[in-house]
PDB file of C-alpha atoms and ligand atoms in Angstrom:
ATOM      1  CA  UNK A   1      -0.021  -0.112   0.085  1.00 42.00           C
ATOM      2  CA  UNK A   2       0.940   3.562  -0.113  1.00 46.00           C
ATOM      3  CA  UNK A   3       0.710   4.068   3.534  1.00 46.00           C
ATOM      4  CA  UNK A   4       4.101   5.576   4.170  1.00 60.00           C
ATOM      5  CA  UNK A   5       4.330   8.336   2.091  1.00 77.00           C
ATOM      6  CA  UNK A   6       6.027  11.553   3.532  1.00 90.00           C
ATOM      7  CA  UNK A   7       3.828  14.179   1.923  1.00 95.00           C
ATOM      8  CA  UNK A   8       0.257  14.596   1.990  1.00 97.00           C
ATOM      9  CA  UNK A   9      -1.514  14.054  -1.625  1.00 97.00           C
ATOM     10  CA  UNK A  10      -4.318  15.992  -2.113  1.00 97.00           C
ATOM     11  CA  UNK A  11      -6.876  15.621  -5.233  1.00 98.00           C
ATOM     12  CA  UNK A  12      -8.432  18.823  -6.466  1.00 97.00           C
ATOM     13  CA  UNK A  13     -10.619  19.584  -9.484  1.00 97.00           C
ATOM     14  CA  UNK A  14      -8.469  20.677 -12.435  1.00 95.00           C
ATOM     15  CA  UNK A  15     -10.661  22.923 -13.746  1.00 94.00           C
ATOM     16  CA  UNK A  16     -14.404  23.831 -13.285  1.00 95.00           C
ATOM     17  CA  UNK A  17     -16.616  24.963 -10.273  1.00 96.00           C
ATOM     18  CA  UNK A  18     -14.662  23.391  -7.339  1.00 98.00           C
ATOM     19  CA  UNK A  19     -11.293  24.354  -8.371  1.00 96.00           C
ATOM     20  CA  UNK A  20     -11.096  28.203  -7.443  1.00 96.00           C
ATOM     21  CA  UNK A  21     -12.787  28.076  -3.909  1.00 97.00           C
ATOM     22  CA  UNK A  22     -10.944  24.892  -3.244  1.00 97.00           C
ATOM     23  CA  UNK A  23      -7.368  26.395  -3.942  1.00 96.00           C
ATOM     24  CA  UNK A  24      -8.472  29.517  -2.096  1.00 96.00           C
ATOM     25  CA  UNK A  25      -9.017  27.915   0.930  1.00 97.00           C
ATOM     26  CA  UNK A  26      -5.782  26.130   0.895  1.00 97.00           C
ATOM     27  CA  UNK A  27      -4.354  29.471   0.418  1.00 96.00           C
ATOM     28  CA  UNK A  28      -6.191  30.830   3.392  1.00 97.00           C
ATOM     29  CA  UNK A  29      -4.751  28.171   5.516  1.00 97.00           C
ATOM     30  CA  UNK A  30      -1.132  29.039   4.122  1.00 95.00           C
ATOM     31  CA  UNK A  31      -0.836  26.326   1.594  1.00 96.00           C
ATOM     32  CA  UNK A  32       0.116  27.844  -1.530  1.00 91.00           C
ATOM     33  CA  UNK A  33       1.363  26.274  -5.209  1.00 89.00           C
ATOM     34  CA  UNK A  34       3.878  27.361  -7.608  1.00 79.00           C
ATOM     35  CA  UNK A  35       2.490  29.453 -10.149  1.00 65.00           C
ATOM     36  CA  UNK A  36       2.416  27.149 -13.294  1.00 61.00           C
ATOM     37  CA  UNK A  37      -0.555  25.076 -12.421  1.00 61.00           C
ATOM     38  CA  UNK A  38      -0.775  23.878 -15.855  1.00 69.00           C
ATOM     39  CA  UNK A  39       0.403  20.271 -14.741  1.00 76.00           C
ATOM     40  CA  UNK A  40      -1.387  17.265 -13.302  1.00 87.00           C
ATOM     41  CA  UNK A  41       0.932  17.514 -10.418  1.00 85.00           C
ATOM     42  CA  UNK A  42       2.112  20.115  -8.332  1.00 91.00           C
ATOM     43  CA  UNK A  43       4.088  20.682  -5.067  1.00 91.00           C
ATOM     44  CA  UNK A  44       2.901  22.923  -2.302  1.00 93.00           C
ATOM     45  CA  UNK A  45       5.495  25.975  -1.140  1.00 90.00           C
ATOM     46  CA  UNK A  46       7.024  25.212   2.168  1.00 92.00           C
ATOM     47  CA  UNK A  47       4.765  22.301   3.409  1.00 94.00           C
ATOM     48  CA  UNK A  48       4.728  18.655   2.863  1.00 95.00           C
ATOM     49  CA  UNK A  49       1.704  18.508   0.410  1.00 96.00           C
ATOM     50  CA  UNK A  50       1.535  17.752  -3.199  1.00 95.00           C
ATOM     51  CA  UNK A  51      -1.789  18.525  -5.475  1.00 96.00           C
ATOM     52  CA  UNK A  52      -3.015  16.264  -8.041  1.00 95.00           C
ATOM     53  CA  UNK A  53      -5.254  18.226 -10.575  1.00 95.00           C
ATOM     54  CA  UNK A  54      -7.984  15.940 -11.975  1.00 96.00           C
ATOM     55  CA  UNK A  55     -11.542  15.646 -13.314  1.00 96.00           C
ATOM     56  CA  UNK A  56     -13.672  15.993 -10.361  1.00 97.00           C
ATOM     57  CA  UNK A  57     -15.362  12.160 -11.372  1.00 97.00           C
ATOM     58  CA  UNK A  58     -11.769  10.569 -10.637  1.00 97.00           C
ATOM     59  CA  UNK A  59     -11.369  12.039  -7.203  1.00 98.00           C
ATOM     60  CA  UNK A  60     -13.457   9.659  -5.194  1.00 98.00           C
ATOM     61  CA  UNK A  61     -11.411   6.500  -6.863  1.00 98.00           C
ATOM     62  CA  UNK A  62      -8.169   8.113  -6.467  1.00 98.00           C
ATOM     63  CA  UNK A  63      -8.820   8.712  -2.735  1.00 98.00           C
ATOM     64  CA  UNK A  64     -10.564   5.430  -2.012  1.00 98.00           C
ATOM     65  CA  UNK A  65      -7.548   3.570  -3.584  1.00 98.00           C
ATOM     66  CA  UNK A  66      -5.269   5.451  -1.834  1.00 97.00           C
ATOM     67  CA  UNK A  67      -3.497   7.289  -4.668  1.00 96.00           C
ATOM     68  CA  UNK A  68      -4.462  10.284  -3.043  1.00 97.00           C
ATOM     69  CA  UNK A  69      -4.925  10.848   0.948  1.00 98.00           C
ATOM     70  CA  UNK A  70      -7.460  13.841   0.663  1.00 98.00           C
ATOM     71  CA  UNK A  71      -9.803  15.284  -1.694  1.00 98.00           C
ATOM     72  CA  UNK A  72     -12.261  17.762  -2.244  1.00 98.00           C
ATOM     73  CA  UNK A  73     -15.398  16.432  -4.027  1.00 98.00           C
ATOM     74  CA  UNK A  74     -19.148  17.469  -4.416  1.00 98.00           C
ATOM     75  CA  UNK A  75     -21.486  15.358  -2.289  1.00 98.00           C
ATOM     76  CA  UNK A  76     -23.552  14.555  -5.420  1.00 98.00           C
ATOM     77  CA  UNK A  77     -20.335  12.705  -6.817  1.00 98.00           C
ATOM     78  CA  UNK A  78     -19.087  11.122  -3.729  1.00 98.00           C
ATOM     79  CA  UNK A  79     -22.805   9.592  -3.070  1.00 98.00           C
ATOM     80  CA  UNK A  80     -23.113   8.306  -6.599  1.00 98.00           C
ATOM     81  CA  UNK A  81     -19.578   6.754  -6.134  1.00 98.00           C
ATOM     82  CA  UNK A  82     -20.401   5.060  -2.871  1.00 98.00           C
ATOM     83  CA  UNK A  83     -23.621   3.554  -4.227  1.00 98.00           C
ATOM     84  CA  UNK A  84     -21.334   2.220  -7.181  1.00 98.00           C
ATOM     85  CA  UNK A  85     -19.075   0.594  -4.714  1.00 98.00           C
ATOM     86  CA  UNK A  86     -21.851  -1.081  -2.846  1.00 96.00           C
ATOM     87  CA  UNK A  87     -23.399  -2.123  -6.110  1.00 94.00           C
ATOM     88  CA  UNK A  88     -19.988  -3.902  -6.926  1.00 97.00           C
ATOM     89  CA  UNK A  89     -19.214  -5.170  -3.260  1.00 97.00           C
ATOM     90  CA  UNK A  90     -16.204  -3.139  -3.366  1.00 97.00           C
ATOM     91  CA  UNK A  91     -14.821  -1.537   0.144  1.00 98.00           C
ATOM     92  CA  UNK A  92     -15.339   1.930   0.946  1.00 98.00           C
ATOM     93  CA  UNK A  93     -12.310   3.285   2.394  1.00 98.00           C
ATOM     94  CA  UNK A  94     -13.574   7.059   2.252  1.00 98.00           C
ATOM     95  CA  UNK A  95     -13.989   9.271   5.254  1.00 98.00           C
ATOM     96  CA  UNK A  96     -15.934  12.533   5.010  1.00 98.00           C
ATOM     97  CA  UNK A  97     -14.129  15.223   7.267  1.00 98.00           C
ATOM     98  CA  UNK A  98     -15.575  18.403   6.757  1.00 98.00           C
ATOM     99  CA  UNK A  99     -18.335  20.138   4.760  1.00 98.00           C
ATOM    100  CA  UNK A 100     -16.926  23.348   3.199  1.00 98.00           C
ATOM    101  CA  UNK A 101     -19.706  25.557   2.658  1.00 97.00           C
ATOM    102  CA  UNK A 102     -19.057  25.972  -1.163  1.00 97.00           C
ATOM    103  CA  UNK A 103     -20.252  24.184  -4.523  1.00 98.00           C
ATOM    104  CA  UNK A 104     -23.713  24.454  -3.190  1.00 97.00           C
ATOM    105  CA  UNK A 105     -26.357  22.958  -5.473  1.00 98.00           C
ATOM    106  CA  UNK A 106     -29.187  20.390  -5.672  1.00 98.00           C
ATOM    107  CA  UNK A 107     -29.772  17.226  -7.582  1.00 98.00           C
ATOM    108  CA  UNK A 108     -33.445  17.549  -9.048  1.00 98.00           C
ATOM    109  CA  UNK A 109     -35.684  15.942 -11.495  1.00 98.00           C
ATOM    110  CA  UNK A 110     -37.140  18.446 -13.991  1.00 98.00           C
ATOM    111  CA  UNK A 111     -39.665  18.032 -16.878  1.00 98.00           C
ATOM    112  CA  UNK A 112     -40.819  19.780 -19.849  1.00 96.00           C
ATOM    113  CA  UNK A 113     -42.961  23.056 -18.952  1.00 96.00           C
ATOM    114  CA  UNK A 114     -45.864  21.762 -20.965  1.00 94.00           C
ATOM    115  CA  UNK A 115     -46.187  18.357 -18.929  1.00 95.00           C
ATOM    116  CA  UNK A 116     -48.502  18.235 -16.217  1.00 95.00           C
ATOM    117  CA  UNK A 117     -47.332  17.731 -12.710  1.00 97.00           C
ATOM    118  CA  UNK A 118     -49.428  16.862  -9.737  1.00 97.00           C
ATOM    119  CA  UNK A 119     -47.413  15.052  -7.195  1.00 97.00           C
ATOM    120  CA  UNK A 120     -44.350  12.519  -7.517  1.00 97.00           C
ATOM    121  CA  UNK A 121     -46.595   9.806  -8.993  1.00 97.00           C
ATOM    122  CA  UNK A 122     -47.022  12.054 -12.029  1.00 98.00           C
ATOM    123  CA  UNK A 123     -43.264  10.605 -13.017  1.00 98.00           C
ATOM    124  CA  UNK A 124     -44.446   7.022 -12.813  1.00 98.00           C
ATOM    125  CA  UNK A 125     -42.344   5.073 -15.595  1.00 98.00           C
ATOM    126  CA  UNK A 126     -40.827   7.885 -17.030  1.00 98.00           C
ATOM    127  CA  UNK A 127     -37.515   7.766 -18.952  1.00 98.00           C
ATOM    128  CA  UNK A 128     -35.214  10.049 -17.368  1.00 98.00           C
ATOM    129  CA  UNK A 129     -31.945  11.380 -18.566  1.00 98.00           C
ATOM    130  CA  UNK A 130     -29.081  11.546 -15.764  1.00 98.00           C
ATOM    131  CA  UNK A 131     -25.404  11.336 -15.185  1.00 98.00           C
ATOM    132  CA  UNK A 132     -26.203  10.362 -11.870  1.00 98.00           C
ATOM    133  CA  UNK A 133     -27.690   6.768 -12.420  1.00 98.00           C
ATOM    134  CA  UNK A 134     -27.302   5.130  -8.908  1.00 98.00           C
ATOM    135  CA  UNK A 135     -28.747   8.210  -7.061  1.00 98.00           C
ATOM    136  CA  UNK A 136     -31.639   8.040  -9.353  1.00 98.00           C
ATOM    137  CA  UNK A 137     -32.293   4.494  -9.272  1.00 98.00           C
ATOM    138  CA  UNK A 138     -32.380   4.628  -5.468  1.00 98.00           C
ATOM    139  CA  UNK A 139     -34.637   7.420  -5.653  1.00 98.00           C
ATOM    140  CA  UNK A 140     -36.871   5.425  -8.198  1.00 98.00           C
ATOM    141  CA  UNK A 141     -36.894   2.506  -5.897  1.00 98.00           C
ATOM    142  CA  UNK A 142     -37.919   4.180  -2.844  1.00 98.00           C
ATOM    143  CA  UNK A 143     -40.537   5.906  -4.388  1.00 98.00           C
ATOM    144  CA  UNK A 144     -41.868   3.163  -6.371  1.00 98.00           C
ATOM    145  CA  UNK A 145     -41.549   5.163  -9.651  1.00 98.00           C
ATOM    146  CA  UNK A 146     -40.467   2.274 -11.908  1.00 98.00           C
ATOM    147  CA  UNK A 147     -38.284   4.937 -13.834  1.00 98.00           C
ATOM    148  CA  UNK A 148     -36.424   3.851 -16.944  1.00 98.00           C
ATOM    149  CA  UNK A 149     -32.885   5.479 -16.694  1.00 98.00           C
ATOM    150  CA  UNK A 150     -31.049   6.877 -19.497  1.00 98.00           C
ATOM    151  CA  UNK A 151     -27.079   7.560 -18.679  1.00 98.00           C
ATOM    152  CA  UNK A 152     -25.450  10.346 -20.483  1.00 96.00           C
ATOM    153  CA  UNK A 153     -22.531  11.658 -19.450  1.00 94.00           C
ATOM    154  CA  UNK A 154     -23.154  15.629 -20.503  1.00 90.00           C
ATOM    155  CA  UNK A 155     -25.637  18.127 -21.717  1.00 92.00           C
ATOM    156  CA  UNK A 156     -28.240  16.010 -19.979  1.00 97.00           C
ATOM    157  CA  UNK A 157     -30.563  19.263 -20.292  1.00 96.00           C
ATOM    158  CA  UNK A 158     -31.076  18.884 -23.991  1.00 96.00           C
ATOM    159  CA  UNK A 159     -32.507  15.070 -23.635  1.00 96.00           C
ATOM    160  CA  UNK A 160     -36.163  16.089 -23.405  1.00 96.00           C
ATOM    161  CA  UNK A 161     -36.167  18.412 -26.416  1.00 95.00           C
ATOM    162  CA  UNK A 162     -34.351  15.686 -28.546  1.00 95.00           C
ATOM    163  CA  UNK A 163     -37.025  12.993 -27.643  1.00 95.00           C
ATOM    164  CA  UNK A 164     -34.440  11.421 -25.757  1.00 96.00           C
ATOM    165  CA  UNK A 165     -36.195  11.142 -22.427  1.00 97.00           C
ATOM    166  CA  UNK A 166     -39.483  12.499 -20.644  1.00 97.00           C
ATOM    167  CA  UNK A 167     -37.107  14.023 -17.885  1.00 98.00           C
ATOM    168  CA  UNK A 168     -33.998  14.874 -16.543  1.00 98.00           C
ATOM    169  CA  UNK A 169     -32.366  14.453 -13.075  1.00 98.00           C
ATOM    170  CA  UNK A 170     -29.395  16.748 -13.053  1.00 98.00           C
ATOM    171  CA  UNK A 171     -27.592  19.383 -10.932  1.00 98.00           C
ATOM    172  CA  UNK A 172     -29.332  22.825 -10.304  1.00 97.00           C
ATOM    173  CA  UNK A 173     -28.089  25.729  -8.502  1.00 94.00           C
ATOM    174  CA  UNK A 174     -29.831  29.036 -10.115  1.00 94.00           C
ATOM    175  CA  UNK A 175     -32.293  27.313 -12.470  1.00 94.00           C
ATOM    176  CA  UNK A 176     -31.175  29.167 -15.407  1.00 95.00           C
ATOM    177  CA  UNK A 177     -30.159  26.324 -17.555  1.00 95.00           C
ATOM    178  CA  UNK A 178     -33.683  24.459 -16.725  1.00 97.00           C
ATOM    179  CA  UNK A 179     -35.446  27.634 -17.912  1.00 97.00           C
ATOM    180  CA  UNK A 180     -33.202  28.193 -21.238  1.00 96.00           C
ATOM    181  CA  UNK A 181     -34.372  24.733 -22.128  1.00 96.00           C
ATOM    182  CA  UNK A 182     -38.204  24.773 -21.372  1.00 97.00           C
ATOM    183  CA  UNK A 183     -37.914  22.612 -18.432  1.00 98.00           C
ATOM    184  CA  UNK A 184     -39.380  22.801 -14.932  1.00 98.00           C
ATOM    185  CA  UNK A 185     -37.698  21.599 -11.584  1.00 98.00           C
ATOM    186  CA  UNK A 186     -40.312  19.207 -10.022  1.00 98.00           C
ATOM    187  CA  UNK A 187     -38.706  16.962  -7.182  1.00 98.00           C
ATOM    188  CA  UNK A 188     -35.230  17.739  -5.368  1.00 98.00           C
ATOM    189  CA  UNK A 189     -33.554  14.282  -4.612  1.00 98.00           C
ATOM    190  CA  UNK A 190     -30.772  15.508  -2.703  1.00 98.00           C
ATOM    191  CA  UNK A 191     -28.917  18.783  -1.714  1.00 98.00           C
ATOM    192  CA  UNK A 192     -25.166  18.898  -2.175  1.00 98.00           C
ATOM    193  CA  UNK A 193     -21.884  20.811  -1.586  1.00 98.00           C
ATOM    194  CA  UNK A 194     -18.056  20.479  -1.419  1.00 98.00           C
ATOM    195  CA  UNK A 195     -16.678  17.963   1.207  1.00 98.00           C
ATOM    196  CA  UNK A 196     -13.190  17.321   2.375  1.00 98.00           C
ATOM    197  CA  UNK A 197     -12.637  13.624   2.122  1.00 98.00           C
ATOM    198  CA  UNK A 198      -9.787  11.261   3.094  1.00 98.00           C
ATOM    199  CA  UNK A 199      -8.716   7.831   2.835  1.00 98.00           C
ATOM    200  CA  UNK A 200      -9.366   5.809   6.386  1.00 97.00           C
ATOM    201  CA  UNK A 201      -6.163   4.441   6.031  1.00 96.00           C
ATOM    202  CA  UNK A 202      -3.063   5.919   4.139  1.00 90.00           C
ATOM    203  CA  UNK A 203      -1.862   8.476   6.532  1.00 94.00           C
ATOM    204  CA  UNK A 204       1.470   8.093   8.304  1.00 92.00           C
ATOM    205  CA  UNK A 205       1.336   9.431  12.002  1.00 93.00           C
ATOM    206  CA  UNK A 206       3.246  12.498  11.417  1.00 92.00           C
ATOM    207  CA  UNK A 207       0.919  13.357   8.357  1.00 95.00           C
ATOM    208  CA  UNK A 208      -2.010  12.698  10.443  1.00 96.00           C
ATOM    209  CA  UNK A 209      -1.013  15.425  12.901  1.00 96.00           C
ATOM    210  CA  UNK A 210      -0.337  17.599  10.081  1.00 97.00           C
ATOM    211  CA  UNK A 211      -3.712  17.101   8.419  1.00 98.00           C
ATOM    212  CA  UNK A 212      -5.669  17.468  11.677  1.00 97.00           C
ATOM    213  CA  UNK A 213      -3.867  20.923  11.872  1.00 97.00           C
ATOM    214  CA  UNK A 214      -4.941  21.984   8.436  1.00 98.00           C
ATOM    215  CA  UNK A 215      -8.606  20.861   9.232  1.00 98.00           C
ATOM    216  CA  UNK A 216      -8.500  22.978  12.347  1.00 98.00           C
ATOM    217  CA  UNK A 217      -7.356  25.932  10.120  1.00 98.00           C
ATOM    218  CA  UNK A 218     -10.053  25.307   8.034  1.00 98.00           C
ATOM    219  CA  UNK A 219     -12.312  25.548  10.686  1.00 97.00           C
ATOM    220  CA  UNK A 220     -11.029  28.810  11.884  1.00 97.00           C
ATOM    221  CA  UNK A 221     -11.019  30.306   8.339  1.00 95.00           C
ATOM    222  CA  UNK A 222     -14.917  29.161   8.094  1.00 93.00           C
ATOM    223  CA  UNK A 223     -15.927  30.495  11.551  1.00 89.00           C
ATOM    224  CA  UNK A 224     -14.092  33.985  10.835  1.00 85.00           C
ATOM    225  CA  UNK A 225     -16.486  34.167   7.703  1.00 78.00           C
ATOM    226  CA  UNK A 226     -19.656  33.500   9.710  1.00 77.00           C
TER     227      UNK A 226
HETATM  228  P1  ATP B 301     -14.874  17.849 -14.692  1.00 71.29           P
HETATM  229  O1  ATP B 301     -14.448  18.579 -15.914  1.00 71.29           O
HETATM  230  O2  ATP B 301     -13.943  18.057 -13.655  1.00 71.29           O
HETATM  231  O3  ATP B 301     -15.306  16.569 -14.691  1.00 71.29           O
HETATM  232  P2  ATP B 301     -17.745  18.588 -14.259  1.00 71.29           P
HETATM  233  O4  ATP B 301     -18.154  19.518 -15.772  1.00 71.29           O
HETATM  234  O5  ATP B 301     -18.114  17.360 -14.099  1.00 71.29           O
HETATM  235  O6  ATP B 301     -16.238  18.858 -14.433  1.00 71.29           O
HETATM  236  P3  ATP B 301     -18.462  21.000 -12.576  1.00 71.29           P
HETATM  237  O7  ATP B 301     -19.379  21.643 -13.661  1.00 71.29           O
HETATM  238  O8  ATP B 301     -17.189  21.940 -12.636  1.00 71.29           O
HETATM  239  O9  ATP B 301     -18.147  19.762 -13.062  1.00 71.29           O
HETATM  240  O10 ATP B 301     -19.021  20.811 -11.519  1.00 71.29           O
HETATM  241  C1  ATP B 301     -18.415  20.038 -10.252  1.00 71.29           C
HETATM  242  C2  ATP B 301     -19.161  20.166  -9.026  1.00 71.29           C
HETATM  243  O11 ATP B 301     -19.647  21.470  -8.685  1.00 71.29           O
HETATM  244  C3  ATP B 301     -20.610  19.494  -9.303  1.00 71.29           C
HETATM  245  O12 ATP B 301     -20.424  18.043  -9.228  1.00 71.29           O
HETATM  246  C4  ATP B 301     -21.215  20.053  -8.021  1.00 71.29           C
HETATM  247  O13 ATP B 301     -20.928  19.250  -6.713  1.00 71.29           O
HETATM  248  C5  ATP B 301     -20.795  21.622  -7.907  1.00 71.29           C
HETATM  249  N1  ATP B 301     -21.864  22.132  -8.584  1.00 71.29           N
HETATM  250  C6  ATP B 301     -22.361  23.383  -7.812  1.00 71.29           C
HETATM  251  N2  ATP B 301     -23.126  24.058  -8.701  1.00 71.29           N
HETATM  252  C7  ATP B 301     -23.302  23.352  -9.605  1.00 71.29           C
HETATM  253  C8  ATP B 301     -24.207  23.635 -10.749  1.00 71.29           C
HETATM  254  N3  ATP B 301     -25.000  24.576 -11.040  1.00 71.29           N
HETATM  255  N4  ATP B 301     -24.012  22.737 -12.028  1.00 71.29           N
HETATM  256  C9  ATP B 301     -23.199  21.902 -11.776  1.00 71.29           C
HETATM  257  N5  ATP B 301     -22.506  21.632 -10.610  1.00 71.29           N
HETATM  258  C10 ATP B 301     -22.388  22.280  -9.661  1.00 71.29           C
HETATM  259 ZN1   ZN B 302     -17.077  15.722 -13.788  1.00 71.29          ZN
END
């Protein structure tokens, strides 16, 4: 295993909604990276930390398998990943250490504006396009909706207009994208924000102490903000 590494390996989204605020948080607690952030891999200045910049979808795998010790990831992506692990009967080695208060959004079901909606049963047996098939399947099971799930990885919101699906299950923050595509949000499945996660086993004792200090500083920074 990779258990005795001397530097803390942190996985952060390379580009996208979580990158800026993740790196801003690290900067606030005194961790800076060299200017060129073009690479996949980056040493921090003066502290035993290395950053790995990757697609957010890869972060749970990197942390679960111990290639990274720590990561910042949306709860939506983490929950989907954990359901997939369960499904495959693989072990879950991820601990959630802290909710970070940014990256807020919700996973919701939306249907065409023109479609009638009374209650959740209006969704019965619909074909729903999503990038979160496990979360949607669980929701379908819990509510006896018998949904048919179309798993697509991007631009989910165009599926109803193309006749590919009756509904979508996707992330919403302002609702503008839904509006632009003539969709209306009808059910919220979950709320999400960015989480600090870590591998439950990989940290050497010295790094464990260092990491706990980082968390303390994050708590300090976040309290100061309130
Ligand atoms: P990547 O190239 O890393 O795969 P992505 O397109 O999957 O990027 P982003 O759109 O940057 O990812 O979103 C990353 C995370 O930001 C989401 O998983 C979610 O937790 C959070 N988020 C916050 N608000 C929104 C929103 N309005 N739409 C999508 N994601 C949001
Ligand atoms: Zn992604």
